[in-house]
Amino acid sequence: MNIHEYQGKEILKRYGVRIQEGIVAETPEQAVEAAKRLTEETGTGWHVIKAQIHAGGRGKGGGVKLAKNLEQVKELSEQIIGMNLVTHQTGPEGKNVHKVLVAQDVYYPGPSETKEFYVSILLDRATGQNVIMYSTEGGMDIEEVAEHTPDKIFKEYINPTVGLQGFQARKVAFNFGLEGEAFKEMVKFITSLYKAYVDTDSSMFEINPVLKTSDNKILAVDAKVDLDDNALFRHKDLADLRDTNEEDPLEVEAGEHNLNYVKLDGNVGCMVNGAGLAMATMDIIKLSGGEPANFLDVGGGANAKTVEAGFRIILKDPNVKAILINIFGGIVRCDRVANGVVEAYKNIGNIDVPIIVRLQGTNAEEGARIIDESGLKVYSAVALKEAAQKVKDVISGVIA
Ligand code: GDP
Ligand code: MN
């Protein structure tokens, strides 16, 4: 689960990681109040107004702006709140901005130069260890650094049994070329950041940039925090940080029905029980010349209710030209699924896309008979090959 920058920073702060301080605002008036309070608390004269959306690259897209006085805070907040922000991570349709983070300006002049670094922590599945990835090339697209100058990206693997060791945090600070106060600050920064990552059961932290200020403080200017969904039951407070505004509405609806749904761009909707069968079904759709419109796993205990919820979600996707239901009746009997499909079809009414139902397993023949005798525009299939052929026929207009 992704969360906003301002929420990620709050978590970091709780763990003693120094951050660029800020206050979130939903209106330009709130933004001005926030700026006044920040000036009192931090002494900052200038402020940065930062769009809060679940995507990076906001700076380049015009979603991060520097305000040199309160009038500019108001003007820039007016511009940014409500804007449709397009970045390389949002896709061409962009994302609507509902909130801004009014933050202290941390790029102020001082005795030494400011420097931007890149630090992320993630799980490396190949080695089964957390890894700290870091680079002196912070602030810019890390993907570009990885492509053109991969030698500028360092990796520090953390042994899960002993955790992050002091020498490892010092190695990071050393490779950044830091010394004196900034070196000590970086060691503390990395140590606290790692603790926050482990304690919150996160799957990724990306802090880009980590800033060395002109007076040698080390702080997080940005925070991309990805929490592991499977561990959220252990962190009720973190689960509450979810912002469904940022998610695909169909995926949110599916989640409410405990369905595993991922929207895709194709024209054949599918509803399957079991992730492996869902993957195989998507392959079959492709082989038949179609493109899957979604991944949908209704789970082992599919009943009339779940089938109906799945149907409704698939039908809300205007690209869907046919639906393939592929259910293996192991725990659930095929005749019950068939009745569920017929019932759901009648409840929804007005379905004008052809539906192919392939039932296999307990009472498969009976299930097929129920479908065939329903009098609805639903085609049954027992063998997978038969289902594939029917998808092909439907797509090419032979039936339907
Ligand atoms: P992103 O573009 O979505 O990754 O958003 P960031 O939070 O990383 O901000 C983008 C850029 O805005 C940073 O790389 C900085 O160059 C700039 N920026 C962020 N905070 C400040 C600030 O306090 N002062 C100034 N002058 N620039 C800032
Ligand atoms: Mn950033």
XYZ file of C-alpha atoms and ligand atoms in Angstrom:
429
model
C 0.000 0.000 0.000
C 1.335 3.373 -1.020
C 0.937 6.432 1.159
C 1.499 10.150 0.621
C 4.807 11.947 1.124
C 3.491 13.840 4.170
C 2.351 10.576 5.798
C 5.647 8.858 5.037
C 7.536 11.745 6.581
C 5.415 11.548 9.752
C 6.417 7.905 10.121
C 10.098 8.728 9.597
C 9.948 11.511 12.150
C 8.491 9.157 14.748
C 11.635 7.064 14.366
C 13.973 10.010 14.779
C 14.748 10.476 11.086
C 15.216 14.176 10.393
C 12.812 15.467 7.743
C 12.035 18.617 5.825
C 9.242 19.855 8.131
C 5.850 20.596 6.632
C 2.130 20.905 7.250
C -0.508 19.492 4.942
C -3.261 21.772 3.572
C -6.423 21.251 1.531
C -7.185 24.894 0.682
C -5.015 27.939 -0.158
C -6.158 29.557 3.126
C -4.989 26.541 5.104
C -1.726 26.674 3.168
C -1.111 30.271 4.252
C -1.870 29.391 7.890
C 0.481 26.427 7.584
C 3.234 28.655 6.204
C 2.848 31.114 9.091
C 3.041 28.311 11.643
C 6.093 26.800 9.948
C 7.876 30.125 10.038
C 7.235 30.312 13.785
C 8.346 26.736 14.365
C 11.307 26.464 12.010
C 12.280 30.037 11.235
C 11.976 29.383 7.510
C 11.319 32.426 5.334
C 10.600 30.617 2.075
C 8.308 27.623 1.606
C 7.908 24.842 -0.917
C 4.395 23.873 -2.009
C 4.291 20.183 -2.866
C 1.401 18.353 -4.531
C 0.417 15.210 -2.622
C -0.281 12.389 -5.062
C 0.873 8.790 -5.125
C 3.457 9.303 -7.868
C 6.976 10.622 -8.218
C 8.372 13.134 -10.688
C 6.116 15.866 -9.286
C 8.862 18.474 -9.449
C 9.298 18.100 -13.212
C 5.520 18.010 -13.746
C 5.028 21.377 -12.017
C 3.752 19.970 -8.718
C 6.598 21.314 -6.514
C 7.062 25.088 -6.368
C 9.066 27.502 -4.254
C 7.165 30.360 -2.570
C 9.173 33.363 -1.370
C 6.362 35.058 0.564
C 2.838 34.432 1.820
C 1.205 35.831 -1.346
C 3.117 33.289 -3.382
C 2.141 30.545 -0.944
C -1.487 31.433 -1.656
C -1.047 31.790 -5.430
C 0.913 28.590 -5.876
C -1.461 26.591 -3.658
C -4.369 27.889 -5.735
C -2.574 26.651 -8.838
C -1.618 23.263 -7.478
C -4.735 22.243 -5.474
C -7.228 20.901 -7.973
C -4.728 20.665 -10.824
C -4.422 17.526 -12.907
C -0.787 16.639 -12.405
C 0.890 14.599 -15.120
C 4.259 13.019 -14.336
C 6.178 10.138 -15.889
C 4.674 7.916 -13.181
C 0.998 8.932 -13.454
C 0.509 8.000 -17.097
C -0.897 10.524 -19.607
C -4.230 10.841 -17.779
C -2.509 12.369 -14.729
C -3.801 12.599 -11.176
C -6.014 15.110 -9.448
C -4.347 16.976 -6.592
C -6.468 17.205 -3.429
C -3.805 18.296 -0.924
C -0.497 20.107 -0.779
C 2.309 19.841 1.701
C 3.574 23.266 2.708
C 7.194 22.611 3.645
C 10.116 24.625 4.974
C 12.700 25.619 2.365
C 15.765 23.549 3.214
C 17.988 24.659 0.318
C 19.048 27.843 2.167
C 22.589 29.244 1.766
C 25.172 28.635 4.495
C 28.775 27.812 5.303
C 28.988 24.768 2.998
C 27.335 23.514 -0.179
C 23.986 21.673 -0.141
C 24.138 18.162 -1.606
C 21.436 15.759 -2.769
C 21.760 12.001 -2.283
C 19.597 8.997 -3.123
C 18.723 6.336 -0.517
C 16.233 3.501 -0.776
C 15.598 0.353 1.223
C 13.873 -2.657 -0.262
C 13.704 -6.392 -0.122
C 16.009 -8.209 -2.534
C 14.108 -11.423 -3.229
C 17.058 -13.115 -4.914
C 19.181 -13.034 -1.753
C 16.301 -12.909 0.735
C 17.801 -9.840 2.372
C 16.934 -6.202 2.752
C 19.220 -3.984 0.741
C 20.067 -0.317 1.116
C 20.579 1.176 -2.346
C 22.260 4.533 -2.401
C 23.900 6.985 -4.744
C 25.584 10.357 -4.740
C 23.402 11.189 -7.756
C 20.308 12.191 -5.769
C 17.446 14.457 -6.756
C 17.262 13.255 -10.347
C 15.743 10.210 -12.022
C 17.430 7.240 -10.435
C 16.315 5.110 -13.402
C 18.531 7.230 -15.620
C 21.494 6.901 -13.258
C 20.956 3.129 -13.226
C 20.939 3.016 -17.004
C 23.849 5.314 -17.849
C 26.129 5.205 -14.788
C 25.249 2.057 -12.869
C 28.630 2.204 -11.089
C 27.281 5.204 -9.184
C 24.709 3.067 -7.398
C 25.918 1.223 -4.305
C 24.219 -1.639 -2.498
C 24.533 -2.655 1.128
C 22.914 -5.987 2.001
C 21.613 -6.472 5.534
C 21.885 -9.863 7.180
C 18.408 -10.525 8.601
C 19.733 -12.334 11.664
C 21.968 -9.570 12.967
C 20.331 -6.554 11.333
C 22.030 -3.358 10.194
C 25.508 -3.078 11.700
C 27.195 0.168 12.687
C 30.006 -0.300 10.182
C 27.466 -0.568 7.369
C 25.833 2.768 8.201
C 29.333 4.313 8.405
C 30.228 2.809 5.035
C 27.232 4.555 3.437
C 28.249 7.895 4.961
C 31.846 7.335 3.856
C 30.854 6.493 0.265
C 28.847 9.712 0.181
C 32.138 11.529 0.839
C 30.888 13.063 4.075
C 32.949 14.053 7.087
C 32.588 15.677 10.503
C 29.079 16.578 11.635
C 27.462 15.577 8.309
C 29.072 12.113 8.548
C 27.642 11.553 12.034
C 24.240 12.835 10.949
C 24.188 10.453 7.984
C 25.033 7.455 10.182
C 22.159 8.360 12.471
C 19.879 8.986 9.478
C 20.562 5.571 7.910
C 20.266 3.751 11.249
C 16.904 5.339 12.144
C 15.611 4.937 8.597
C 16.392 1.225 8.616
C 14.665 0.758 11.967
C 11.569 2.547 10.646
C 11.545 0.306 7.557
C 11.735 -2.917 9.563
C 9.329 -1.876 12.330
C 6.595 -0.769 9.921
C 6.885 -3.932 7.764
C 7.485 -1.801 4.708
C 8.326 -3.224 1.323
C 10.021 -0.083 0.069
C 11.350 3.241 1.283
C 12.705 5.641 -1.312
C 14.138 8.925 -0.102
C 15.123 11.038 -3.080
C 16.628 13.415 -2.333
C 18.261 12.962 1.047
C 19.709 16.419 1.598
C 22.865 17.624 3.254
C 21.969 21.192 4.152
C 24.441 24.038 3.964
C 24.827 23.776 7.747
C 25.530 20.040 7.586
C 22.234 18.554 8.665
C 21.010 15.418 6.909
C 17.295 15.238 6.198
C 14.625 13.596 4.039
C 13.221 16.045 1.476
C 10.974 13.428 -0.133
C 9.571 10.123 1.127
C 8.063 7.343 -0.919
C 6.844 4.689 1.498
C 5.285 1.426 0.382
C 3.789 -0.657 3.190
C 3.384 -4.417 2.856
C -0.381 -5.074 2.528
C 0.011 -8.501 4.061
C 1.370 -7.019 7.294
C -1.187 -4.226 7.698
C -3.199 -6.287 10.160
C -0.324 -5.707 12.589
C -0.426 -1.930 12.064
C -3.979 -0.636 12.376
C -2.745 2.969 12.574
C -0.848 2.603 9.298
C -3.773 0.852 7.575
C -5.785 4.032 8.242
C -3.391 6.034 6.061
C -4.905 4.523 2.930
C -6.207 7.081 0.425
C -8.680 5.428 -1.945
C -8.738 8.639 -4.044
C -5.395 7.487 -5.366
C -6.506 4.000 -6.354
C -8.409 2.616 -9.329
C -12.132 2.785 -8.329
C -12.828 -0.707 -9.688
C -9.939 -2.147 -7.691
C -11.274 -0.445 -4.544
C -14.756 -1.918 -5.137
C -13.237 -5.370 -5.733
C -11.283 -5.099 -2.489
C -14.525 -4.449 -0.597
C -15.805 -7.826 -1.856
C -12.513 -9.585 -1.123
C -11.885 -10.100 -4.815
C -8.388 -9.939 -6.251
C -8.905 -7.654 -9.221
C -6.334 -5.890 -11.363
C -7.559 -3.838 -14.277
C -5.778 -4.350 -17.601
C -6.231 -2.797 -21.033
C -7.738 -5.644 -23.093
C -11.240 -6.566 -24.303
C -11.979 -9.966 -22.729
C -12.996 -9.848 -19.084
C -12.295 -12.945 -17.053
C -13.393 -14.330 -13.746
C -11.500 -17.266 -12.304
C -10.980 -19.019 -8.973
C -7.343 -19.302 -8.016
C -4.429 -17.127 -9.088
C -2.684 -19.863 -11.098
C -5.820 -20.670 -13.069
C -6.353 -16.933 -13.608
C -2.888 -16.626 -15.141
C -3.486 -19.672 -17.365
C -6.858 -18.264 -18.423
C -5.255 -14.982 -19.426
C -2.795 -16.959 -21.554
C -5.709 -18.745 -23.225
C -7.429 -15.458 -23.977
C -4.251 -14.241 -25.637
C -3.883 -17.461 -27.610
C -7.437 -17.020 -28.869
C -6.555 -13.630 -30.261
C -8.059 -11.568 -27.438
C -6.458 -9.402 -24.777
C -7.380 -9.831 -21.106
C -9.288 -6.848 -19.723
C -8.453 -7.791 -16.161
C -7.119 -10.285 -13.725
C -9.844 -11.441 -11.371
C -9.463 -14.156 -8.788
C -12.699 -14.747 -6.886
C -11.000 -17.128 -4.454
C -11.719 -20.699 -3.424
C -15.184 -20.254 -1.968
C -16.891 -18.563 -4.928
C -20.667 -18.297 -4.440
C -23.530 -16.484 -6.140
C -22.698 -13.256 -4.283
C -19.031 -13.160 -5.223
C -19.836 -14.108 -8.813
C -22.331 -11.252 -9.003
C -19.889 -8.750 -7.493
C -17.216 -9.898 -9.963
C -19.646 -9.584 -12.865
C -20.639 -6.064 -11.933
C -17.032 -4.956 -11.697
C -16.047 -6.480 -15.036
C -19.093 -4.950 -16.735
C -18.166 -1.460 -15.536
C -15.127 -1.599 -17.800
C -16.360 -0.209 -21.138
C -13.627 -2.040 -23.086
C -15.040 -5.469 -22.259
C -16.478 -7.221 -25.348
C -16.757 -10.754 -23.923
C -16.435 -12.445 -20.564
C -14.822 -15.779 -19.889
C -15.652 -17.438 -16.606
C -13.322 -20.286 -15.809
C -14.063 -22.019 -12.534
C -12.606 -25.191 -11.151
C -15.144 -26.821 -8.870
C -13.025 -28.353 -6.183
C -14.249 -26.815 -2.966
C -17.267 -25.231 -4.621
C -19.545 -27.419 -6.787
C -19.966 -26.466 -10.465
C -23.768 -26.625 -10.334
C -23.739 -24.044 -7.560
C -21.450 -21.756 -9.539
C -23.695 -22.193 -12.596
C -26.738 -21.251 -10.553
C -24.788 -18.298 -9.208
C -23.947 -17.132 -12.723
C -27.553 -17.432 -13.896
C -28.846 -15.681 -10.799
C -26.276 -12.870 -11.085
C -27.061 -12.469 -14.782
C -30.763 -12.053 -14.020
C -30.088 -9.691 -11.103
C -27.903 -7.406 -13.149
C -30.075 -7.530 -16.263
C -29.188 -5.779 -19.518
C -25.919 -7.614 -20.097
C -25.119 -7.247 -23.755
C -21.705 -8.901 -23.899
C -21.479 -12.632 -24.575
C -20.398 -14.787 -21.666
C -18.581 -18.074 -21.895
C -18.632 -20.240 -18.823
C -16.214 -23.071 -18.457
C -16.825 -25.244 -15.436
C -14.664 -28.196 -14.579
C -14.612 -30.453 -11.527
C -17.416 -31.670 -9.271
C -20.784 -31.742 -11.100
C -19.304 -30.085 -14.206
C -21.811 -31.675 -16.595
C -24.721 -30.566 -14.478
C -23.295 -27.063 -14.328
C -23.064 -26.947 -18.128
C -26.654 -28.132 -18.430
C -27.883 -25.355 -16.092
C -26.088 -22.763 -18.213
C -27.384 -24.185 -21.507
C -30.969 -24.409 -20.311
C -31.044 -20.927 -18.790
C -32.066 -19.340 -22.075
C -29.569 -16.550 -21.493
C -26.772 -15.367 -23.766
C -24.342 -17.566 -21.899
C -22.298 -20.321 -23.560
C -21.002 -23.272 -21.636
C -17.790 -25.169 -22.173
C -16.284 -28.065 -20.304
C -12.879 -28.475 -21.916
C -10.435 -25.599 -21.891
C -9.912 -25.946 -25.633
C -13.615 -25.600 -26.198
C -13.672 -22.435 -24.069
C -10.773 -21.006 -26.045
C -12.542 -21.749 -29.327
C -15.697 -20.015 -28.098
C -13.730 -16.944 -27.058
C -12.231 -16.893 -30.537
C -15.686 -17.250 -32.145
C -17.126 -14.492 -30.016
C -14.270 -12.112 -30.749
C -14.429 -12.779 -34.477
C -18.214 -12.397 -34.444
C -19.151 -15.984 -35.340
C -21.437 -16.254 -32.343
C -23.156 -13.542 -30.300
P 9.436 14.555 -6.786
O 9.747 15.414 -7.963
O 8.048 13.988 -6.868
O 10.468 13.487 -6.584
O 9.430 15.524 -5.489
P 10.602 15.953 -4.473
O 10.024 16.029 -3.123
O 11.777 15.074 -4.622
O 10.956 17.418 -4.935
C 11.400 17.686 -6.226
C 12.507 18.698 -6.226
O 12.054 19.915 -5.666
C 13.722 18.323 -5.394
O 14.607 17.474 -6.069
C 14.344 19.677 -5.164
O 15.173 20.012 -6.240
C 13.142 20.617 -5.114
N 12.881 20.976 -3.722
C 12.304 20.212 -2.778
N 12.300 20.843 -1.579
C 12.899 22.032 -1.789
C 13.204 23.132 -0.933
O 12.971 23.132 0.267
N 13.821 24.215 -1.514
C 14.123 24.245 -2.814
N 14.712 25.329 -3.299
N 13.865 23.217 -3.654
C 13.266 22.126 -3.140
Mn 11.747 12.937 -5.144
